């Protein structure tokens, strides 16, 4: 209904919204990533939780109903350790205090867990004791990192991440392919729904292609999962750490036809001018008009667009249409049960010349 309403508002009511795809009705404990801001209550006790909507007020909550079950236990153990050892907590009004966030990721297929502590400082005191505390109690903890964020910002992670324990990544599988995931890497939060989404994207992409361009490729999951049989797969991503992971993931899956470039999406004309199909999976803000113009100039047969925001997807569909790329249906995927968000995927076909 959300997507239908947005289509109607945009004057695109002729586009059909297909039945929503679900993952075996799993609506709890599906998230493989969570960030818990830290605060102190009036009695000086450290609490982990979530920001109240549209505020910076932390609501204590160490048991999130949609996050992986192990996260709650790790958060409680971490908070107890920090409290016992007299750690300070960041106060955004004064800019002082050490602990900012507990950032957790897990890999459903392997059970591996990543713990990353975001700090307003250079080191984590008693790091060896903390690592022992975690790994003794949670053998599934594969790696422990710190992220140094001293800026007055809403952004959780800075670009400075240091590995305290393990390799700095965890490993998961999607659609039979192996992927390593670092702290800053984009990775869909719901594994089961991701495989359903990617299967639909693969169906829309078809198999009549030689060169596939994967824009906003992240660590390469979309392209590797749905187009690794192309003669050439080219991925483009602006985050350098993600591209390094993408290259490792291609190697991990013994793929020699993949090339990944750290570049802006607008550089596609120089990187893959011969692409006959393009996959785009942009952030919530969608695609810029500049990138849309580059895509149209590249003139691929089809564009498979994976979106996490129906409003920007529909805005972009409306921009593509007069430029010769149209669709007649959108497929929603319930990637984020019990929230207001929805993933969706469309195939934009190049109109035939008359």
XYZ file of C-alpha atoms in Angstrom:
354
model
C 0.000 0.000 0.000
C 2.936 2.318 0.757
C 4.368 1.769 -2.724
C 0.962 2.002 -4.428
C 0.303 5.308 -2.662
C 3.694 6.685 -3.698
C 3.093 5.634 -7.311
C -0.309 7.311 -7.356
C 1.144 10.504 -5.912
C 3.792 10.505 -8.664
C 1.211 9.944 -11.400
C 2.494 6.425 -12.149
C -0.600 4.394 -11.263
C -0.156 2.286 -14.419
C 2.791 0.504 -12.763
C 1.694 -2.700 -11.022
C 2.835 -3.502 -7.500
C 3.360 -7.252 -7.270
C 2.734 -9.343 -4.173
C 5.267 -8.701 -1.440
C 7.949 -11.370 -1.088
C 8.524 -12.697 2.431
C 11.091 -14.929 4.106
C 9.198 -17.733 5.859
C 7.341 -15.161 7.988
C 10.335 -14.577 10.270
C 9.564 -11.253 11.925
C 11.850 -11.280 14.951
C 15.600 -11.589 15.605
C 16.399 -11.297 11.904
C 18.817 -8.340 11.941
C 22.489 -9.229 11.603
C 23.661 -5.732 12.549
C 22.893 -3.372 15.434
C 24.377 -0.218 16.940
C 23.747 0.552 20.601
C 24.524 4.095 21.804
C 25.732 4.261 25.391
C 24.667 6.640 28.142
C 24.700 6.975 31.925
C 21.546 7.212 34.002
C 21.059 9.637 36.876
C 22.713 7.153 39.245
C 25.832 6.909 37.083
C 25.071 3.446 35.701
C 26.066 2.739 32.108
C 23.125 1.857 29.882
C 22.903 0.717 26.261
C 19.854 1.329 24.125
C 18.518 3.207 21.129
C 17.826 6.828 20.347
C 14.233 7.921 20.726
C 12.879 8.887 17.314
C 14.169 12.238 16.059
C 16.117 12.850 19.296
C 19.482 12.031 20.866
C 17.851 10.731 24.011
C 18.985 7.157 24.651
C 16.180 4.841 25.704
C 17.766 1.944 27.663
C 17.156 -1.339 25.850
C 19.568 -4.239 25.664
C 17.075 -6.728 24.196
C 15.909 -5.688 20.741
C 13.138 -7.889 19.340
C 14.380 -7.707 15.749
C 18.126 -8.089 16.337
C 20.117 -11.309 16.554
C 19.514 -13.025 19.897
C 23.201 -13.151 20.834
C 23.480 -9.360 20.640
C 21.516 -8.868 23.866
C 23.880 -11.084 25.850
C 26.982 -9.437 24.372
C 25.635 -5.965 25.136
C 24.819 -6.896 28.749
C 28.243 -8.474 29.252
C 29.994 -5.460 27.727
C 28.039 -2.949 29.814
C 28.767 -4.922 32.997
C 32.479 -4.953 32.142
C 32.558 -1.221 31.378
C 30.649 -0.387 34.549
C 32.832 -2.596 36.745
C 36.015 -1.066 35.358
C 34.956 2.560 35.648
C 34.718 3.469 31.960
C 33.451 6.916 31.036
C 30.681 7.500 28.500
C 30.687 10.125 25.777
C 28.603 13.231 26.416
C 27.853 15.035 23.168
C 27.194 18.322 25.021
C 30.701 18.448 26.520
C 32.520 16.277 23.969
C 34.065 14.330 26.822
C 33.854 10.674 27.816
C 35.170 7.562 26.071
C 32.442 5.082 25.078
C 30.078 6.014 22.246
C 28.553 2.865 20.698
C 28.599 -0.906 20.832
C 28.400 -1.958 17.191
C 27.665 -5.632 16.463
C 27.444 -7.805 13.349
C 26.860 -11.517 12.944
C 26.894 -14.012 10.086
C 23.878 -16.300 10.110
C 25.393 -19.125 8.092
C 28.640 -19.358 10.092
C 27.534 -17.979 13.453
C 30.557 -15.672 13.547
C 30.178 -12.404 15.488
C 31.989 -9.068 15.193
C 32.222 -6.668 18.124
C 33.266 -3.091 17.428
C 33.443 -0.489 20.199
C 33.206 3.106 18.991
C 35.253 5.383 21.230
C 36.061 9.042 21.684
C 39.735 8.353 22.299
C 42.805 6.552 20.995
C 42.768 3.297 22.967
C 40.401 1.024 24.845
C 41.586 0.542 28.444
C 41.827 -3.039 29.689
C 41.395 -4.274 26.123
C 42.968 -7.669 26.803
C 40.682 -8.270 29.780
C 37.671 -7.192 27.693
C 38.587 -9.520 24.839
C 39.026 -12.427 27.261
C 35.708 -11.592 28.888
C 33.958 -11.738 25.507
C 35.688 -14.730 23.950
C 35.479 -16.875 27.088
C 31.738 -16.344 27.290
C 31.003 -16.139 23.546
C 33.224 -18.474 21.471
C 31.418 -17.259 18.344
C 33.096 -13.832 18.641
C 35.482 -13.990 15.686
C 36.873 -10.466 15.860
C 36.957 -7.402 18.139
C 37.697 -3.902 16.819
C 37.698 -0.325 17.991
C 36.563 2.579 15.852
C 37.998 5.959 16.820
C 35.426 8.716 16.390
C 36.366 12.007 18.058
C 34.119 14.153 15.891
C 30.975 15.954 16.997
C 28.776 14.091 14.530
C 25.737 11.872 14.118
C 27.790 9.466 12.010
C 28.496 6.350 14.075
C 31.695 5.081 12.447
C 34.718 7.130 11.477
C 37.255 5.920 8.920
C 39.674 4.859 11.688
C 39.115 1.234 12.686
C 41.727 -0.897 14.441
C 41.614 -4.642 15.000
C 42.176 -5.789 18.582
C 41.415 -9.472 18.076
C 40.901 -11.750 15.088
C 41.113 -10.761 11.420
C 38.859 -7.715 11.489
C 36.070 -9.412 9.566
C 33.469 -12.177 9.708
C 32.430 -14.529 6.907
C 28.938 -15.344 5.670
C 27.367 -17.056 2.655
C 24.666 -15.813 0.290
C 23.212 -17.887 -2.542
C 26.108 -20.320 -2.206
C 28.778 -17.601 -2.437
C 31.195 -16.701 0.380
C 31.664 -13.139 1.639
C 33.900 -11.468 4.179
C 32.357 -8.508 6.014
C 34.361 -5.714 7.658
C 32.985 -3.141 10.106
C 32.367 -0.434 7.474
C 31.084 -2.802 4.757
C 27.499 -2.531 3.555
C 25.720 -5.856 3.957
C 21.966 -6.412 3.923
C 20.630 -6.845 7.463
C 18.306 -9.791 6.757
C 20.055 -12.793 5.191
C 16.970 -14.853 4.327
C 15.187 -11.932 2.666
C 18.381 -10.907 0.893
C 18.532 -14.270 -0.866
C 14.884 -13.860 -1.922
C 15.587 -10.318 -3.133
C 18.703 -11.365 -5.049
C 16.895 -14.330 -6.608
C 14.228 -11.934 -7.910
C 16.901 -9.532 -9.165
C 18.618 -12.433 -10.947
C 15.313 -13.400 -12.567
C 14.816 -9.819 -13.785
C 18.392 -9.604 -15.047
C 18.015 -12.799 -17.071
C 21.066 -14.355 -18.731
C 21.344 -12.581 -22.060
C 24.385 -10.450 -21.254
C 28.142 -10.318 -21.630
C 29.209 -7.400 -19.448
C 27.321 -6.454 -16.267
C 28.053 -3.245 -14.383
C 27.278 -3.259 -10.641
C 26.954 0.320 -9.361
C 27.103 1.074 -5.626
C 28.491 -2.467 -5.408
C 29.619 -2.391 -1.767
C 31.514 -5.604 -1.021
C 30.267 -7.144 -4.269
C 27.368 -9.197 -2.943
C 24.746 -8.308 -5.563
C 26.934 -8.721 -8.622
C 28.701 -11.854 -7.389
C 25.396 -13.484 -6.409
C 23.397 -12.713 -9.536
C 25.850 -12.033 -12.377
C 29.052 -13.962 -11.668
C 28.469 -16.002 -14.854
C 28.867 -12.914 -17.054
C 31.916 -12.723 -19.294
C 32.793 -9.586 -17.324
C 31.425 -8.198 -14.067
C 32.500 -4.672 -13.162
C 31.755 -3.216 -9.730
C 31.972 0.457 -8.756
C 31.873 1.746 -5.170
C 32.984 5.008 -3.559
C 34.026 3.416 -0.224
C 37.623 2.143 -0.605
C 37.384 -0.406 2.245
C 34.338 -1.972 0.587
C 36.202 -2.325 -2.712
C 39.065 -4.091 -0.957
C 36.530 -6.537 0.496
C 34.882 -6.945 -2.924
C 38.216 -7.928 -4.463
C 38.801 -10.421 -1.659
C 35.301 -11.812 -2.138
C 35.866 -12.378 -5.846
C 39.061 -14.233 -5.002
C 37.317 -16.159 -2.220
C 34.815 -17.440 -4.790
C 37.503 -18.153 -7.428
C 36.029 -15.581 -9.825
C 38.470 -14.225 -12.380
C 35.913 -12.280 -14.446
C 35.310 -9.617 -11.769
C 36.890 -6.183 -11.612
C 36.098 -3.752 -8.796
C 36.918 -0.048 -8.845
C 36.972 2.559 -6.115
C 35.200 5.383 -7.952
C 32.069 7.492 -8.012
C 29.069 6.093 -9.867
C 29.366 8.964 -12.347
C 32.655 7.478 -13.593
C 30.889 4.530 -15.258
C 31.313 5.884 -18.780
C 35.083 5.525 -18.418
C 35.061 2.255 -16.482
C 32.544 0.063 -18.339
C 31.371 1.675 -21.569
C 30.404 -1.707 -23.033
C 28.010 -2.858 -20.264
C 24.827 -4.358 -21.695
C 23.151 -4.608 -18.266
C 23.511 -2.401 -15.206
C 22.617 -3.195 -11.596
C 22.086 -0.289 -9.204
C 21.608 -0.583 -5.445
C 21.994 3.005 -4.213
C 21.666 4.326 -0.660
C 18.342 5.673 0.580
C 18.790 8.976 -1.269
C 18.590 7.154 -4.621
C 20.470 8.000 -7.823
C 21.600 11.487 -8.762
C 20.401 12.960 -12.044
C 24.025 12.997 -13.212
C 24.310 9.212 -12.738
C 20.955 8.640 -14.449
C 22.241 10.603 -17.454
C 25.445 8.532 -17.504
C 23.430 5.298 -17.385
C 21.210 6.394 -20.254
C 24.268 7.460 -22.260
C 25.805 4.004 -21.694
C 22.571 2.623 -23.232
C 22.374 -0.799 -21.524
C 19.585 -3.162 -22.533
C 18.213 -3.144 -18.987
C 18.760 -1.609 -15.566
C 17.932 -3.675 -12.474
C 17.272 -1.232 -9.628
C 17.298 -2.457 -6.008
C 15.926 0.153 -3.621
C 15.536 0.578 0.130
C 13.315 3.664 -0.237
C 10.200 3.535 -2.471
C 9.927 7.325 -2.631
C 13.354 7.847 -4.197
C 12.908 4.757 -6.393
C 9.668 6.137 -7.818
C 11.232 9.574 -8.254
C 14.033 7.946 -10.265
C 11.622 5.809 -12.319
C 9.859 9.026 -13.309
C 13.215 10.532 -14.363
C 14.208 7.457 -16.389
C 10.899 7.211 -18.299
C 11.257 10.190 -20.672
C 14.848 9.088 -21.320
C 13.676 5.753 -22.731
C 13.836 3.372 -19.739
C 10.506 2.128 -18.429
C 9.032 -0.516 -16.154
C 5.541 -1.868 -15.646
C 5.926 -3.464 -12.213
C 7.611 -3.174 -8.835
C 8.261 -6.121 -6.517
C 8.335 -5.300 -2.784
C 10.439 -7.459 -0.442
C 9.749 -7.479 3.299
C 13.398 -6.978 4.241
C 12.587 -5.090 7.447
C 9.629 -6.737 9.253
C 8.023 -4.749 12.075
C 9.376 -1.453 10.736
C 8.051 1.197 8.347
C 10.685 0.383 5.696
C 10.493 -1.881 2.646
C 12.971 -3.054 0.015
C 11.888 -3.287 -3.619
C 13.276 -4.219 -7.013
C 12.403 -3.244 -10.571
C 13.721 -3.859 -14.073
C 13.911 -0.845 -16.349
C 13.953 -1.862 -19.998
C 15.301 0.272 -22.802
C 12.416 1.186 -25.069
C 12.670 -0.246 -28.595
C 13.284 2.264 -31.349
C 10.282 2.778 -33.620
